[in-house]
CSV table of C-alpha atoms in Angstrom, one decimal:
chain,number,residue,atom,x,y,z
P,1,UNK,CA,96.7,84.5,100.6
P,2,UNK,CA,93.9,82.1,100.1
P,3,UNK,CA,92.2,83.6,97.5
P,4,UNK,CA,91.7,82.7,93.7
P,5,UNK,CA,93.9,83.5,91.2
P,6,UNK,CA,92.2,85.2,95.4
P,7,UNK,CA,116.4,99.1,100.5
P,8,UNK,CA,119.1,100.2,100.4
P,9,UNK,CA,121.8,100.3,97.8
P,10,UNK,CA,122.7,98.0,95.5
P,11,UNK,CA,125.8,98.1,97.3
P,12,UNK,CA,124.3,96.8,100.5
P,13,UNK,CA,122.2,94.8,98.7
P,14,UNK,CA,125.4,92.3,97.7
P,15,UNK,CA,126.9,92.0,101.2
P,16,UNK,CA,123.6,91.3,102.9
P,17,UNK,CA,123.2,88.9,100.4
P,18,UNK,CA,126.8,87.0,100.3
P,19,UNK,CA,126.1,85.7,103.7
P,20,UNK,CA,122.2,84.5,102.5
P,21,UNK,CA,124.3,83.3,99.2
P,22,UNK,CA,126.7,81.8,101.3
P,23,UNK,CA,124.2,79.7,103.6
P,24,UNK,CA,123.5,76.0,103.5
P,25,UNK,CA,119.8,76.0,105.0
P,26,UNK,CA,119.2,71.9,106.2
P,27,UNK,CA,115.8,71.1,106.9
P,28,UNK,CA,114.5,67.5,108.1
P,29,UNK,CA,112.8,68.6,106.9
P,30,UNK,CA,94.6,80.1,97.4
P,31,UNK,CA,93.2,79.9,95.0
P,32,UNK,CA,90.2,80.0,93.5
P,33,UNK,CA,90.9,84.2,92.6
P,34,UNK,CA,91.6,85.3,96.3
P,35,UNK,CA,89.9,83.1,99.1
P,36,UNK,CA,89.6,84.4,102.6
P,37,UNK,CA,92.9,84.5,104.7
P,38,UNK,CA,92.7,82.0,108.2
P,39,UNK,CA,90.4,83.3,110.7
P,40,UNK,CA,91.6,80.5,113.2
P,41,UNK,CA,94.7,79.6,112.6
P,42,UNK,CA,95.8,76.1,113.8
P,43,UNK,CA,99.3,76.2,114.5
P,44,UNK,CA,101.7,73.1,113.9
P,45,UNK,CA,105.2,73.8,115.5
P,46,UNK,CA,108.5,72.6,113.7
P,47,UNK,CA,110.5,69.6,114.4
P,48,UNK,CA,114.3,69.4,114.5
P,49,UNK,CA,115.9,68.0,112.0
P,50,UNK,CA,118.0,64.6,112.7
P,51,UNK,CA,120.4,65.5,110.1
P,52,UNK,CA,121.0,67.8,106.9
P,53,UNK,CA,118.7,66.3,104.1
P,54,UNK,CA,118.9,69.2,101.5
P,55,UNK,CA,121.0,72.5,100.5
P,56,UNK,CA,119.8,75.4,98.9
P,57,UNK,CA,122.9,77.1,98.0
P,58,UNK,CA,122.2,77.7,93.6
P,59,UNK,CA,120.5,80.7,92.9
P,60,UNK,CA,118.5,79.8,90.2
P,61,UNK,CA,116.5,83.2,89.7
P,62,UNK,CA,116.3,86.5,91.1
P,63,UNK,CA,115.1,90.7,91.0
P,64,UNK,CA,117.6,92.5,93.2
P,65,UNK,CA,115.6,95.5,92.3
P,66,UNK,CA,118.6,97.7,91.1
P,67,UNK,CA,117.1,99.8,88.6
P,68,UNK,CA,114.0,102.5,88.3
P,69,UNK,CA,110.7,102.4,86.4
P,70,UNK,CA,108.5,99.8,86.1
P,71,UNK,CA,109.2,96.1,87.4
P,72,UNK,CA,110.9,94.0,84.9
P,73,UNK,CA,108.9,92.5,82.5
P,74,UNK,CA,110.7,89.6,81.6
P,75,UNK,CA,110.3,88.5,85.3
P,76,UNK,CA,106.9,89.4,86.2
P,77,UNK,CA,103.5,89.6,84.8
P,78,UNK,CA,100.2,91.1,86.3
P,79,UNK,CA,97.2,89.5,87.9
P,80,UNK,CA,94.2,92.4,86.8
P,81,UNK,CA,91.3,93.2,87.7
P,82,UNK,CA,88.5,94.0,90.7
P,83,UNK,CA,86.0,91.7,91.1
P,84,UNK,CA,86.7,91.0,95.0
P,85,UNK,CA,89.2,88.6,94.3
P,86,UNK,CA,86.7,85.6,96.4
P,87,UNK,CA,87.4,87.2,99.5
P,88,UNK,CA,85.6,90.6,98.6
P,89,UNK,CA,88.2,92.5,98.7
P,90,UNK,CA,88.0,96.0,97.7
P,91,UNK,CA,90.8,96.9,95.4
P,92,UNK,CA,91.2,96.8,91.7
P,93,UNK,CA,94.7,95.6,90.8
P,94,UNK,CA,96.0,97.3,87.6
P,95,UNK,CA,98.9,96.2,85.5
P,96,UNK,CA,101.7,98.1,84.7
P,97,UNK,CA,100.8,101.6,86.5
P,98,UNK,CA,103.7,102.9,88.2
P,99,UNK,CA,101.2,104.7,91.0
P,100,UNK,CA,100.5,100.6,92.3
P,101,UNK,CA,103.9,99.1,91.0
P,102,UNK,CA,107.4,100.7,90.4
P,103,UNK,CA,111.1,99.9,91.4
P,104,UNK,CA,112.7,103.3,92.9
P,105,UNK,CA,115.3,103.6,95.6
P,106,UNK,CA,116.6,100.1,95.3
P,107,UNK,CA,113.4,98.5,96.0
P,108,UNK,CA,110.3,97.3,94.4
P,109,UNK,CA,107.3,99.1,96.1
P,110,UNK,CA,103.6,97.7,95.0
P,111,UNK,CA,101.0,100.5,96.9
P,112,UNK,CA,97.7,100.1,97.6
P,113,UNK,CA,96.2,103.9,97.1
P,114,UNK,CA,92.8,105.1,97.5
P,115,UNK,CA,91.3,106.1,94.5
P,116,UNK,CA,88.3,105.3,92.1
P,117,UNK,CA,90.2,104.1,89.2
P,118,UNK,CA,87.4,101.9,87.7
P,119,UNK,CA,84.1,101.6,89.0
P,120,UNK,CA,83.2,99.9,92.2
P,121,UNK,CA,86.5,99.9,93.4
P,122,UNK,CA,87.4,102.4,95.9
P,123,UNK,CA,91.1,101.3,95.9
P,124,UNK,CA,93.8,100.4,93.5
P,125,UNK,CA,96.8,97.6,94.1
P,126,UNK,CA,99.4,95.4,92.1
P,127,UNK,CA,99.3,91.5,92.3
P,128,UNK,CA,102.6,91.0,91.0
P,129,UNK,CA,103.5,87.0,89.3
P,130,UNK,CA,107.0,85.5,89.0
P,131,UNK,CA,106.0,82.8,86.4
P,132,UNK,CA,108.2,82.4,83.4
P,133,UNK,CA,111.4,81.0,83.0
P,134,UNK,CA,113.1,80.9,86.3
P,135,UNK,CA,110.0,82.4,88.0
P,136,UNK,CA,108.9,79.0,88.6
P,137,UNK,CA,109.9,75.6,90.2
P,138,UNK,CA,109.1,72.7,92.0
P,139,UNK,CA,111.0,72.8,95.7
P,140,UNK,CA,113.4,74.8,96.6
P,141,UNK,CA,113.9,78.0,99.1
P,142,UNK,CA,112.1,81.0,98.4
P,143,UNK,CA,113.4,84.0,99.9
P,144,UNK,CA,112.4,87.6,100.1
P,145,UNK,CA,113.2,90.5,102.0
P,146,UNK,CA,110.8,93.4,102.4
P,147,UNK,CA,109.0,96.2,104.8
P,148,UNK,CA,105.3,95.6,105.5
P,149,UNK,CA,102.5,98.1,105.3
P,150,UNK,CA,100.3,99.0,107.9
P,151,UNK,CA,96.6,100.9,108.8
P,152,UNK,CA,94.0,98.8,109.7
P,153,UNK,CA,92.1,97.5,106.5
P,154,UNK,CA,95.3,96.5,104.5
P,155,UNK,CA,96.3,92.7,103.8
P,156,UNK,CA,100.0,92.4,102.5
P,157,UNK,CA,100.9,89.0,101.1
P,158,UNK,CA,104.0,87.1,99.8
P,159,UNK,CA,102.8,83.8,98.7
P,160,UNK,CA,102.8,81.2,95.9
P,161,UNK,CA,100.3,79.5,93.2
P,162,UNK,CA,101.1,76.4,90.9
P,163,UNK,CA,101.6,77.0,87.3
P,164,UNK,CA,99.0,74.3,85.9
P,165,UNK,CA,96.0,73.4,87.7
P,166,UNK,CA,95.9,69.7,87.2
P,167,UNK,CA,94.3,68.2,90.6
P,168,UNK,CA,90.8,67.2,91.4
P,169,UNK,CA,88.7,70.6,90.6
P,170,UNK,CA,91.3,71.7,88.6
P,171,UNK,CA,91.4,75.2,90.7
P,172,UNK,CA,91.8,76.5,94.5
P,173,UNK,CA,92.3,74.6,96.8
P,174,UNK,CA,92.9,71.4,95.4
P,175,UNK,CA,96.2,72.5,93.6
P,176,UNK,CA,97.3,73.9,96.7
P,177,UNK,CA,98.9,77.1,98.0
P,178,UNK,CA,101.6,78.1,99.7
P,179,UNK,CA,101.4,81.3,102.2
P,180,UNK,CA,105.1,82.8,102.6
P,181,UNK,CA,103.7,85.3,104.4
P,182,UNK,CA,100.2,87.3,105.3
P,183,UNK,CA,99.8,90.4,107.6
P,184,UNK,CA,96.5,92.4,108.3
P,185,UNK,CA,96.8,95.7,109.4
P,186,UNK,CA,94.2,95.5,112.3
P,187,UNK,CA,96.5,92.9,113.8
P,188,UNK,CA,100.1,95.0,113.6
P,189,UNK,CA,103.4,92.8,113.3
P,190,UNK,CA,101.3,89.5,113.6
P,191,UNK,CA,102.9,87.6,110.7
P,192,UNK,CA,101.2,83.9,109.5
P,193,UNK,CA,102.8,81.1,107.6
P,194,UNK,CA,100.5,78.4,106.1
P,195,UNK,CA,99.3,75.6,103.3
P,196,UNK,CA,95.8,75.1,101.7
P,197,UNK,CA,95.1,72.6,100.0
P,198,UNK,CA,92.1,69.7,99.3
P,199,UNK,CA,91.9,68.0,103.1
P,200,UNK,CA,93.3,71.2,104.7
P,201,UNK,CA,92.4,74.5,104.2
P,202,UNK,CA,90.9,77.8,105.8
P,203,UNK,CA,87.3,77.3,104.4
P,204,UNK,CA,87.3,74.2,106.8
P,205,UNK,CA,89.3,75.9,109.8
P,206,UNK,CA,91.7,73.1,109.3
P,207,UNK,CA,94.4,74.8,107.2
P,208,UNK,CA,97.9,74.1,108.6
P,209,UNK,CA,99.6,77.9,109.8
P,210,UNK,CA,102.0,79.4,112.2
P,211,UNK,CA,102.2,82.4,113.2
P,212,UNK,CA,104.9,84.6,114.6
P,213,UNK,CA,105.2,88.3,116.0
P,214,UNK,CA,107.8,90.4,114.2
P,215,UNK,CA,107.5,93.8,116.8
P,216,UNK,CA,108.8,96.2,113.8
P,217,UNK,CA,107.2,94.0,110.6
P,218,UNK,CA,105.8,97.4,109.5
P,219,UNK,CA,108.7,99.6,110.0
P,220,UNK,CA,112.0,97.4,109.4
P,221,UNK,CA,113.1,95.0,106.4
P,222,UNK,CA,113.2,91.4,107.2
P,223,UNK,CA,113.6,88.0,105.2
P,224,UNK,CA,110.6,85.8,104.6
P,225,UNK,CA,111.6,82.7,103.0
P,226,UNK,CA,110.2,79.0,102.9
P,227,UNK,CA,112.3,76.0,101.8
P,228,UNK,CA,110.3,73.5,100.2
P,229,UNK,CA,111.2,69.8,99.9
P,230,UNK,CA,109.1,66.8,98.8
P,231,UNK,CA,108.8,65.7,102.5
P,232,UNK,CA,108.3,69.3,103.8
P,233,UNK,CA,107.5,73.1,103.7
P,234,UNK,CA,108.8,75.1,106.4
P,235,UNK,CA,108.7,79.0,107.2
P,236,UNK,CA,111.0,81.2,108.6
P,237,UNK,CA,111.9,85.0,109.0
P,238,UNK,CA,115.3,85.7,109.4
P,239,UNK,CA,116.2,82.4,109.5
P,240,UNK,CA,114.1,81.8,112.9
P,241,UNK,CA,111.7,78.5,111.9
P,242,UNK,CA,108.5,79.1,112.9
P,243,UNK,CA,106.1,76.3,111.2
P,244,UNK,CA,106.2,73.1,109.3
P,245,UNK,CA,103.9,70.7,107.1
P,246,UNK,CA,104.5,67.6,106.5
P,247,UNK,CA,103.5,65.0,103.3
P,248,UNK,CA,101.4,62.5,105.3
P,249,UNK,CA,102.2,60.4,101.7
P,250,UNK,CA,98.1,60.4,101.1
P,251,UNK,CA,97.8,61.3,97.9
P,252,UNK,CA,97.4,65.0,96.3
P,253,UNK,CA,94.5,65.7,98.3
P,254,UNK,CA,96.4,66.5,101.1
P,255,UNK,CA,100.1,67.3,99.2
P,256,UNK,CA,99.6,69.0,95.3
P,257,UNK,CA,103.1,70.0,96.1
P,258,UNK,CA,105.1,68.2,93.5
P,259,UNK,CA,104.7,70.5,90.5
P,260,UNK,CA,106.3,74.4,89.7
P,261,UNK,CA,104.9,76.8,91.5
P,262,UNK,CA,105.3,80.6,91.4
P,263,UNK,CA,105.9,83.7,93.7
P,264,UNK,CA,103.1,85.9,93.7
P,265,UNK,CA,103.3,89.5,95.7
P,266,UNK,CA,100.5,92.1,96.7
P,267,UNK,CA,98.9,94.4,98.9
P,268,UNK,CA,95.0,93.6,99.1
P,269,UNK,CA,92.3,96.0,100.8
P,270,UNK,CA,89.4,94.8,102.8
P,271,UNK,CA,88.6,91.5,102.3
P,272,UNK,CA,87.0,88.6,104.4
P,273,UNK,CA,90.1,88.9,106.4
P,274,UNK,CA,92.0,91.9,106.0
P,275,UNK,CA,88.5,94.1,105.8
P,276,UNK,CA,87.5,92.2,109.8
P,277,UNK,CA,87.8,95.3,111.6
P,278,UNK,CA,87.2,97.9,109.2
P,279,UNK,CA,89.4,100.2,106.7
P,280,UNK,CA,91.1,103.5,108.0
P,281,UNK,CA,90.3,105.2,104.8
P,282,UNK,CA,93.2,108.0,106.1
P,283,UNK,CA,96.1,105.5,106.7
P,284,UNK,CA,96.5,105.3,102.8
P,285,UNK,CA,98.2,104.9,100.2
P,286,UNK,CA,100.4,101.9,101.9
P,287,UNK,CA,103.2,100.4,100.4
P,288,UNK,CA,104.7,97.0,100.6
P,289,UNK,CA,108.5,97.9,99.9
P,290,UNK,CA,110.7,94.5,98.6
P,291,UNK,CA,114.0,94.3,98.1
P,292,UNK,CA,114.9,91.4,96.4
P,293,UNK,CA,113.4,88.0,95.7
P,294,UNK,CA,115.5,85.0,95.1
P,295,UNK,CA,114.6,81.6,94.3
P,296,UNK,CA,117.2,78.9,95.3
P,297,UNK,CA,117.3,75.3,93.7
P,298,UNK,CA,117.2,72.0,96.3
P,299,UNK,CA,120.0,69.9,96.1
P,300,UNK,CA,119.7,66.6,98.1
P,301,UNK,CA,122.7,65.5,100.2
């Protein structure tokens, strides 16, 4: 989400995930607080792979989301606050209010509400963090499973932010980002992969993204995961491949990709992106409903 930083039972739960558990997943293989999202997305199609390079079989962290109340605080923290985000967006995101963030019914739900919480905000959210121990890591397969909201004016995103700033301006983009996914609700079960980072990103209409239709994204559960190698990031949902970047081996201008980096999870409102065609003040509150998250180690073959 280039910006700056802008269910079922538990039962079900373990035998959906034994066969994701189970898997060997080969693959040849923003944010200044909240930049805008790709306007024009270039799209850069996938290669096959010549043979298997990498596993991601180890779990290595994880929130099934099998308990109630508030999201566990020893796995996630809070992004706070509604100053636009650098995409103007609308919402204030508040931390720890179970009316924007709570687990119920097996999942985790962050909603987006209508309501004028603080002043100049007209909506509230959650920007939910992974970072901690676990939380964050450097390659791997990020996975997650959840339910899309809808209404035009809303701008889900599961996406990912490194932990330390340490390239060039020593903020967004040139320490990169990593888009798992991004939807905008004037643009229904339209779902976008993509990478920002110094030489590539939205602000230059040169950002590397793929994009995908998912016909019930809004009204079914599906998996969004990336797998992340030092050669490669690639996107999927439900295991269908759908984009790829590739490490030109230029420096970290074009690949800050070689440090941790952290899940972050959110429903924005408005925005450069999400706000294109207007907010249908009547289509809220929304929810973004997750079922689990799980962060798989890379093992090379």
């Amino acid at each position: 989400m280039a910006g700056i930083g802008g269910k079922v039972s538990s039962a079900g739960k373990r035998n959906r995930g034994s066969a994701t558990l189970a898997r060997v997943t080969v693959v040849a293989s923003s944010l200044l607080l909240g930049a805008a999202a790709p306007v024009a997305p270039v799209a850069h199609g996938p290669a096959p792979a010549a043979k298997p390079r990498y596993t991601f079989t180890k779990l290595a962290w994880s929130d099934e989301f099998n308990y109630t109340g508030l999201p566990d605080s020893t796995k996630w923290t809070y992004d706070v606050g509604g100053q636009g985000w650098g995409n103007k967006e609308l919402q204030y995101y508040t931390k720890a209010r179970r009316e924007n963030a709570r687990v119920a019914g097996g999942n985790l739900v962050v909603e987006a509400r209508r309501e004028a919480l603080e002043p100049g905000n007209a909506y509230t959210s959650a920007r939910l963090l992974s970072r901690g121990p676990g939380g964050s890591q450097t390659y791997g397969r990020f996975e997650v499973r959840a339910r899309l909201p809808g209404g035009r004016g809303t701008w889900p995103a599961i996406w990912m932010l490194p932990d330390q700033n340490i390239y060039g301006n020593k903020s967004w983009p040139d320490n990169g980002e990593i888009d798992i996914m991004e939807h905008v609700g004037y643009d229904p079960n339209v779902v976008h992969a993509s990478t920002h980072c110094k030489s590539y990103y939205f602000r230059t209409n040169n950002q590397k993204t793929g994009v995908t239709i998912i016909p019930d994204a809004t009204t079914a559960f599906h998996v969004y995961a990336i797998e992340w190698t030092p050669e490669t990031i690639t996107a999927e949902v439900d295991g269908q491949l759908y984009f790829a970047a590739r490490n030109e081996g230029t420096g970290w201008q074009a690949w800050p990709w070689d440090q941790p980096f952290h899940v972050l999870l959110n429903v924005a409102v408005g925005g450069e992106w999400g706000g294109q065609k207007g907010i249908d003040e009547a289509a809220f509150p929304q929810q973004m409903l997750v079922d689990y998250v799980r962060i798989y180690q890379m093992k090379k073959n």
